[in-house]
Coordinates of C-alpha atoms in Angstrom, one line a residue:
X1 CA 84.4 46.5 46.9
X2 CA 81.4 47.6 44.8
X3 CA 78.0 46.0 45.4
X4 CA 75.1 46.8 43.2
X5 CA 71.4 45.8 43.2
X6 CA 70.9 46.7 39.6
X7 CA 72.4 45.1 36.5
X8 CA 74.8 46.9 34.2
X9 CA 73.5 47.2 30.7
X10 CA 75.2 45.6 27.7
X11 CA 78.4 44.4 29.4
X12 CA 80.7 41.8 28.0
X13 CA 80.4 38.0 28.4
X14 CA 82.1 36.3 31.3
X15 CA 85.8 35.3 31.0
X16 CA 86.5 31.7 30.2
X17 CA 87.5 29.5 33.1
X18 CA 88.3 26.1 31.6
X19 CA 92.0 26.8 30.9
X20 CA 93.1 27.5 34.5
X21 CA 92.9 30.1 37.1
X22 CA 91.2 33.3 35.9
X23 CA 93.1 36.6 35.7
X24 CA 92.8 38.6 38.9
X25 CA 93.3 42.1 37.5
X26 CA 89.5 42.5 37.3
X27 CA 87.1 41.6 40.2
X28 CA 85.1 38.4 39.8
X29 CA 81.5 39.2 39.0
X30 CA 79.1 37.1 41.1
X31 CA 75.3 37.4 40.7
X32 CA 72.5 36.1 43.0
X33 CA 68.8 35.6 41.9
X34 CA 66.4 35.7 44.8
X35 CA 62.7 34.5 44.8
X36 CA 61.9 36.8 47.8
X37 CA 63.0 40.0 49.5
X38 CA 66.2 40.2 51.3
X39 CA 64.2 41.7 54.2
X40 CA 62.0 38.5 54.6
X41 CA 64.1 37.5 57.6
X42 CA 63.8 33.9 56.3
X43 CA 65.0 32.1 53.1
X44 CA 66.2 35.0 51.0
X45 CA 67.6 36.9 54.0
X46 CA 70.0 34.0 54.7
X47 CA 71.1 33.7 51.1
X48 CA 71.9 37.4 51.1
X49 CA 73.8 36.9 54.3
X50 CA 75.9 34.4 52.3
X51 CA 76.4 37.0 49.6
X52 CA 77.5 39.6 52.2
X53 CA 79.9 37.0 53.6
X54 CA 81.5 36.6 50.1
X55 CA 82.0 40.3 50.0
X56 CA 83.6 40.4 53.4
X57 CA 85.9 37.5 52.7
X58 CA 87.2 38.5 49.3
X59 CA 87.1 42.2 49.5
X60 CA 87.9 44.1 46.3
X61 CA 88.5 40.8 44.4
X62 CA 84.8 40.3 44.0
X63 CA 81.8 42.4 42.9
X64 CA 78.3 41.0 43.7
X65 CA 74.9 41.8 42.2
X66 CA 71.5 40.6 43.2
X67 CA 68.0 40.8 42.0
X68 CA 65.2 40.1 44.5
X69 CA 61.5 39.1 44.1
X70 CA 62.1 37.3 40.8
X71 CA 59.2 35.0 39.9
X72 CA 59.9 31.4 39.1
X73 CA 59.5 31.1 35.3
X74 CA 60.1 33.3 32.3
X75 CA 61.1 36.3 34.4
X76 CA 63.8 34.3 36.0
X77 CA 65.3 33.3 32.7
X78 CA 65.3 37.0 31.6
X79 CA 67.0 38.1 34.8
X80 CA 69.7 35.3 34.5
X81 CA 70.3 36.2 30.8
X82 CA 70.8 39.8 31.7
X83 CA 73.2 38.9 34.4
X84 CA 75.2 36.8 32.0
X85 CA 75.2 39.5 29.4
X86 CA 76.3 42.0 32.0
X87 CA 79.5 40.1 32.7
X88 CA 78.7 37.7 35.5
X89 CA 81.3 34.9 35.9
X90 CA 79.2 33.0 38.5
X91 CA 75.5 33.1 39.1
X92 CA 73.7 31.6 42.1
X93 CA 70.0 30.9 41.5
X94 CA 68.4 30.4 44.8
X95 CA 65.0 28.7 44.5
X96 CA 63.7 25.3 43.3
X97 CA 61.5 26.8 40.5
X98 CA 64.6 28.3 38.9
X99 CA 65.8 24.9 37.8
X100 CA 64.7 24.9 34.2
X101 CA 65.5 28.6 33.6
X102 CA 69.0 28.0 35.1
X103 CA 69.7 25.1 32.8
X104 CA 68.3 27.0 29.8
X105 CA 70.4 30.0 30.3
X106 CA 73.5 28.0 31.2
X107 CA 73.3 26.2 27.8
X108 CA 73.6 29.6 26.1
X109 CA 76.5 30.9 28.2
X110 CA 79.0 28.0 28.6
X111 CA 81.7 30.3 30.0
X112 CA 79.5 31.4 33.0
X113 CA 79.2 29.1 36.0
X114 CA 75.7 28.5 37.4
X115 CA 74.8 27.2 40.9
X116 CA 71.2 26.2 41.4
X117 CA 69.8 25.8 44.9
X118 CA 67.6 22.8 45.8
X119 CA 67.2 21.5 42.3
X120 CA 68.5 18.3 40.6
X121 CA 69.0 19.1 36.9
X122 CA 72.5 19.5 35.5
X123 CA 72.1 19.6 31.8
X124 CA 75.3 21.4 31.1
X125 CA 78.8 21.1 32.5
X126 CA 78.7 24.7 33.8
X127 CA 75.8 23.9 36.2
X128 CA 76.0 22.7 39.7
X129 CA 73.3 22.0 42.3
X130 CA 73.4 22.6 46.0
X131 CA 70.9 22.0 48.8
X132 CA 70.7 21.5 52.5
X133 CA 69.3 18.5 54.4
X134 CA 66.6 20.5 56.0
X135 CA 64.9 17.3 57.0
X136 CA 67.6 16.8 59.7
X137 CA 66.5 20.1 61.3
X138 CA 62.8 19.2 60.9
X139 CA 63.5 16.0 62.9
X140 CA 64.7 18.2 65.8
X141 CA 61.8 20.6 65.5
X142 CA 59.4 17.7 65.4
X143 CA 60.9 16.2 68.5
X144 CA 60.3 19.5 70.4
X145 CA 56.8 19.9 68.9
X146 CA 55.7 16.4 69.9
X147 CA 56.9 17.1 73.5
X148 CA 55.3 20.5 73.7
X149 CA 51.8 20.1 72.2
X150 CA 49.0 19.9 74.7
X151 CA 46.2 19.5 72.1
X152 CA 48.1 16.8 70.2
X153 CA 47.4 18.7 67.0
X154 CA 50.5 20.1 65.3
X155 CA 50.0 22.4 62.3
X156 CA 52.3 22.6 59.3
X157 CA 52.3 25.4 56.7
X158 CA 53.7 23.9 53.5
X159 CA 54.8 26.0 50.5
X160 CA 54.6 23.6 47.5
X161 CA 54.2 19.8 47.5
X162 CA 57.7 19.1 46.2
X163 CA 60.1 16.5 47.6
X164 CA 62.0 18.9 49.8
X165 CA 58.8 20.0 51.6
X166 CA 57.3 16.5 51.8
X167 CA 60.6 15.2 53.3
X168 CA 60.4 17.9 56.0
X169 CA 56.8 17.1 56.9
X170 CA 57.5 13.3 57.2
X171 CA 60.7 13.9 59.2
X172 CA 58.9 16.3 61.6
X173 CA 55.9 13.9 62.0
X174 CA 58.0 10.8 62.7
X175 CA 60.0 12.5 65.4
X176 CA 56.9 14.1 67.0
X177 CA 55.1 10.8 66.9
X178 CA 58.1 9.0 68.4
X179 CA 57.7 11.0 71.6
X180 CA 54.0 11.4 71.4
X181 CA 52.1 8.6 69.6
X182 CA 48.8 10.6 69.9
X183 CA 50.0 13.5 67.8
X184 CA 48.2 14.5 64.6
X185 CA 49.7 16.6 61.9
X186 CA 47.5 19.0 59.9
X187 CA 49.0 20.5 56.7
X188 CA 47.9 23.6 54.9
X189 CA 49.5 24.2 51.5
X190 CA 50.1 27.9 50.9
X191 CA 51.3 27.5 47.3
X192 CA 53.8 30.3 47.9
X193 CA 57.3 30.7 49.3
X194 CA 56.7 34.2 50.6
X195 CA 53.3 35.8 51.1
X196 CA 52.8 37.2 54.6
X197 CA 49.1 37.5 54.2
X198 CA 48.6 34.0 53.0
X199 CA 51.0 32.6 55.6
X200 CA 49.2 34.4 58.4
X201 CA 45.8 33.1 57.2
X202 CA 47.2 29.5 57.1
X203 CA 48.5 29.9 60.7
X204 CA 45.2 31.2 61.9
X205 CA 43.3 28.4 60.1
X206 CA 45.5 25.8 61.8
X207 CA 45.0 27.4 65.2
X208 CA 41.3 27.3 64.6
X209 CA 41.6 23.6 64.0
X210 CA 43.1 23.2 67.4
X211 CA 46.9 23.3 66.7
X212 CA 48.9 24.7 69.5
X213 CA 52.3 24.1 67.8
X214 CA 53.0 25.1 64.2
X215 CA 55.9 24.5 61.9
X216 CA 56.3 26.3 58.6
X217 CA 58.1 25.8 55.3
X218 CA 57.4 29.3 54.1
X219 CA 59.7 32.3 54.5
X220 CA 58.0 35.2 56.3
X221 CA 57.6 35.9 60.0
X222 CA 53.9 36.5 59.6
X223 CA 52.9 33.2 61.2
X224 CA 55.0 34.2 64.3
X225 CA 52.8 37.2 64.9
X226 CA 49.6 35.1 64.7
X227 CA 51.1 32.5 67.0
X228 CA 52.1 35.2 69.5
X229 CA 48.5 36.5 69.6
X230 CA 47.1 33.0 70.0
X231 CA 49.6 31.8 72.7
X232 CA 50.9 29.0 70.4
X233 CA 54.5 28.2 69.6
X234 CA 56.5 27.8 66.4
X235 CA 60.0 27.6 64.9
X236 CA 62.1 29.9 62.9
X237 CA 62.3 28.9 59.2
X238 CA 65.5 29.3 57.2
X239 CA 66.6 32.1 59.6
X240 CA 66.7 32.3 63.3
X241 CA 63.7 34.7 63.7
X242 CA 65.1 35.2 67.2
X243 CA 63.3 38.5 67.6
X244 CA 60.2 36.3 68.4
X245 CA 62.0 34.4 71.2
X246 CA 61.5 33.1 73.9
X247 CA 58.0 32.5 72.5
X248 CA 56.4 31.9 70.1
X249 CA 59.7 31.0 68.4
X250 CA 61.2 28.3 70.6
X251 CA 64.0 27.1 68.2
X252 CA 64.8 27.4 64.5
X253 CA 66.3 25.8 61.4
X254 CA 69.0 28.2 60.1
X255 CA 70.4 27.9 56.6
X256 CA 74.0 28.8 56.6
X257 CA 75.0 29.3 52.9
X258 CA 78.1 31.4 53.5
X259 CA 80.8 28.7 53.6
X260 CA 79.5 27.1 50.4
X261 CA 79.3 30.4 48.6
X262 CA 82.9 31.3 49.7
X263 CA 84.2 27.9 48.6
X264 CA 82.6 28.1 45.2
X265 CA 83.7 31.6 44.5
X266 CA 87.2 30.6 45.4
X267 CA 87.0 27.6 43.0
X268 CA 86.1 29.9 40.1
X269 CA 89.0 32.2 41.0
X270 CA 91.4 29.3 41.2
X271 CA 90.1 27.7 37.9
X272 CA 89.1 24.5 39.8
X273 CA 85.4 24.9 39.7
X274 CA 83.6 21.7 38.5
X275 CA 80.0 20.7 38.1
X276 CA 78.8 18.9 41.2
X277 CA 75.8 18.1 43.4
X278 CA 76.1 19.1 47.1
X279 CA 73.7 18.1 49.8
X280 CA 74.9 19.4 53.1
X281 CA 73.4 18.8 56.6
X282 CA 74.0 19.5 60.2
X283 CA 77.5 17.8 60.0
X284 CA 78.7 20.3 57.4
X285 CA 77.2 23.3 59.1
X286 CA 74.9 24.0 56.2
X287 CA 72.0 23.3 58.5
X288 CA 72.1 24.8 62.0
X289 CA 69.7 24.4 64.9
X290 CA 68.9 27.8 66.5
X291 CA 69.2 28.2 70.2
X292 CA 66.4 26.3 72.0
X293 CA 64.4 28.7 74.1
X294 CA 64.3 28.4 77.9
X295 CA 60.5 28.4 77.5
X296 CA 61.1 24.7 76.7
X297 CA 61.6 22.4 79.7
X298 CA 65.2 21.5 80.4
X299 CA 64.8 17.8 79.7
X300 CA 63.2 18.5 76.3
X301 CA 66.1 20.9 75.5
X302 CA 68.6 18.2 76.4
X303 CA 66.9 15.4 74.4
X304 CA 66.5 17.7 71.4
X305 CA 70.2 18.6 71.5
X306 CA 71.1 14.9 71.9
X307 CA 69.1 14.2 68.7
X308 CA 70.9 17.0 66.8
X309 CA 74.2 15.7 68.0
X310 CA 73.5 12.2 66.9
X311 CA 72.5 13.4 63.5
X312 CA 75.7 15.5 63.3
X313 CA 78.1 12.7 64.3
X314 CA 76.4 10.2 61.9
X315 CA 75.2 7.8 64.5
X316 CA 71.5 8.4 63.7
X317 CA 69.7 9.0 60.4
X318 CA 66.2 10.7 60.7
X319 CA 64.7 8.2 58.3
X320 CA 65.6 4.9 60.0
X321 CA 63.3 1.9 59.9
X322 CA 60.9 0.5 60.6
X323 CA 58.9 3.0 58.6
X324 CA 55.9 2.3 56.5
X325 CA 54.3 4.4 53.8
X326 CA 51.0 6.0 54.5
X327 CA 49.1 3.0 53.0
X328 CA 50.8 0.6 55.4
X329 CA 53.2 -0.9 52.9
X330 CA 56.7 -1.4 54.2
X331 CA 59.2 1.3 53.2
X332 CA 62.1 0.8 55.5
X333 CA 62.8 -2.4 57.5
X334 CA 64.1 -2.4 61.0
X335 CA 67.4 -0.6 61.1
X336 CA 67.4 0.3 57.4
X337 CA 68.0 3.9 56.4
X338 CA 66.6 5.8 53.5
X339 CA 68.8 6.2 50.4
X340 CA 69.3 9.7 49.0
X341 CA 67.6 8.8 45.7
X342 CA 64.3 8.0 47.4
X343 CA 64.6 11.1 49.6
X344 CA 65.3 13.4 46.7
X345 CA 62.2 12.2 44.9
X346 CA 59.9 11.7 47.9
X347 CA 56.3 12.1 46.9
X348 CA 54.5 10.2 49.6
X349 CA 53.6 10.5 53.3
X350 CA 54.6 8.0 56.0
X351 CA 52.2 5.9 58.0
X352 CA 50.3 8.0 60.5
X353 CA 50.0 11.1 58.4
X354 CA 46.4 12.0 57.4
X355 CA 45.3 13.6 54.2
X356 CA 46.8 13.2 50.7
X357 CA 49.9 14.6 49.1
X358 CA 48.6 17.0 46.5
X359 CA 49.4 16.2 42.9

């Protein structure tokens, strides 16, 4: 198998797929567009682990390419266009801000299949979306955080105020407050997915505000270094970040993209690929809970595992009423669970959260 990190110049268009299984005399060309570095040990790292799993599974039947550190915007559209012109049959675009570029380029290359991570637009029949129910993992992390905080102040480093991130904050808060009604969440918005300096500054600012437990929805390990120096604890984001265990990293949310990537590559090979929306969670293995450190008391480890198990087997939904919106109005009645449409568009905090959701 050949793997390359640069794009070939002036190659032919992708082979058509609509008429049945594609010919196997040439390797399937699969491209990946990354918002960060494959060495971030977080979000992009895990997507690249999925790419490597595709290589291992299919051998010489597949050739993969990737471009890392691609800004969300015009640069992304340029990179995707070049991938399509270079012969890509399937392109995975792995950040929310690639949504419009993905759909724009897909419209110009109808014979190339596009898979967009964490978005919701499918303007062409050759576009699919896929995402993970990260809020399920946030529930487990929030449960641990609420049990472990001594200051009752939990910090949260948010990337951008989009529904995916707001869902995670609400889920973590609800499950922290469930075990510790005195808990307070303080959110700092980094307005970046990956910037170690900015993330470290945010972590320090939260510690200065009294937070002794910090969650993050940003991709670098920089907050872990700050937490270690301060004696605070935190959680691996997107990847295990196990090199920081047993503290400050006491557990993690792990994004496991490999099975989905293998499945979708196989579908293109078989000629069975269809446009779809996939939202996988703990039950599908797309969201994994990293090993809970023995720095956490045994009873908290057990209750956190029980929570994860109940989410996995479907007996519990992290957004189960009664839950009010931040302004006190009823959102979910007793026993009612949130519908996916509301979750996918979530732009509000739940009752008990302080501060406003940025516009």
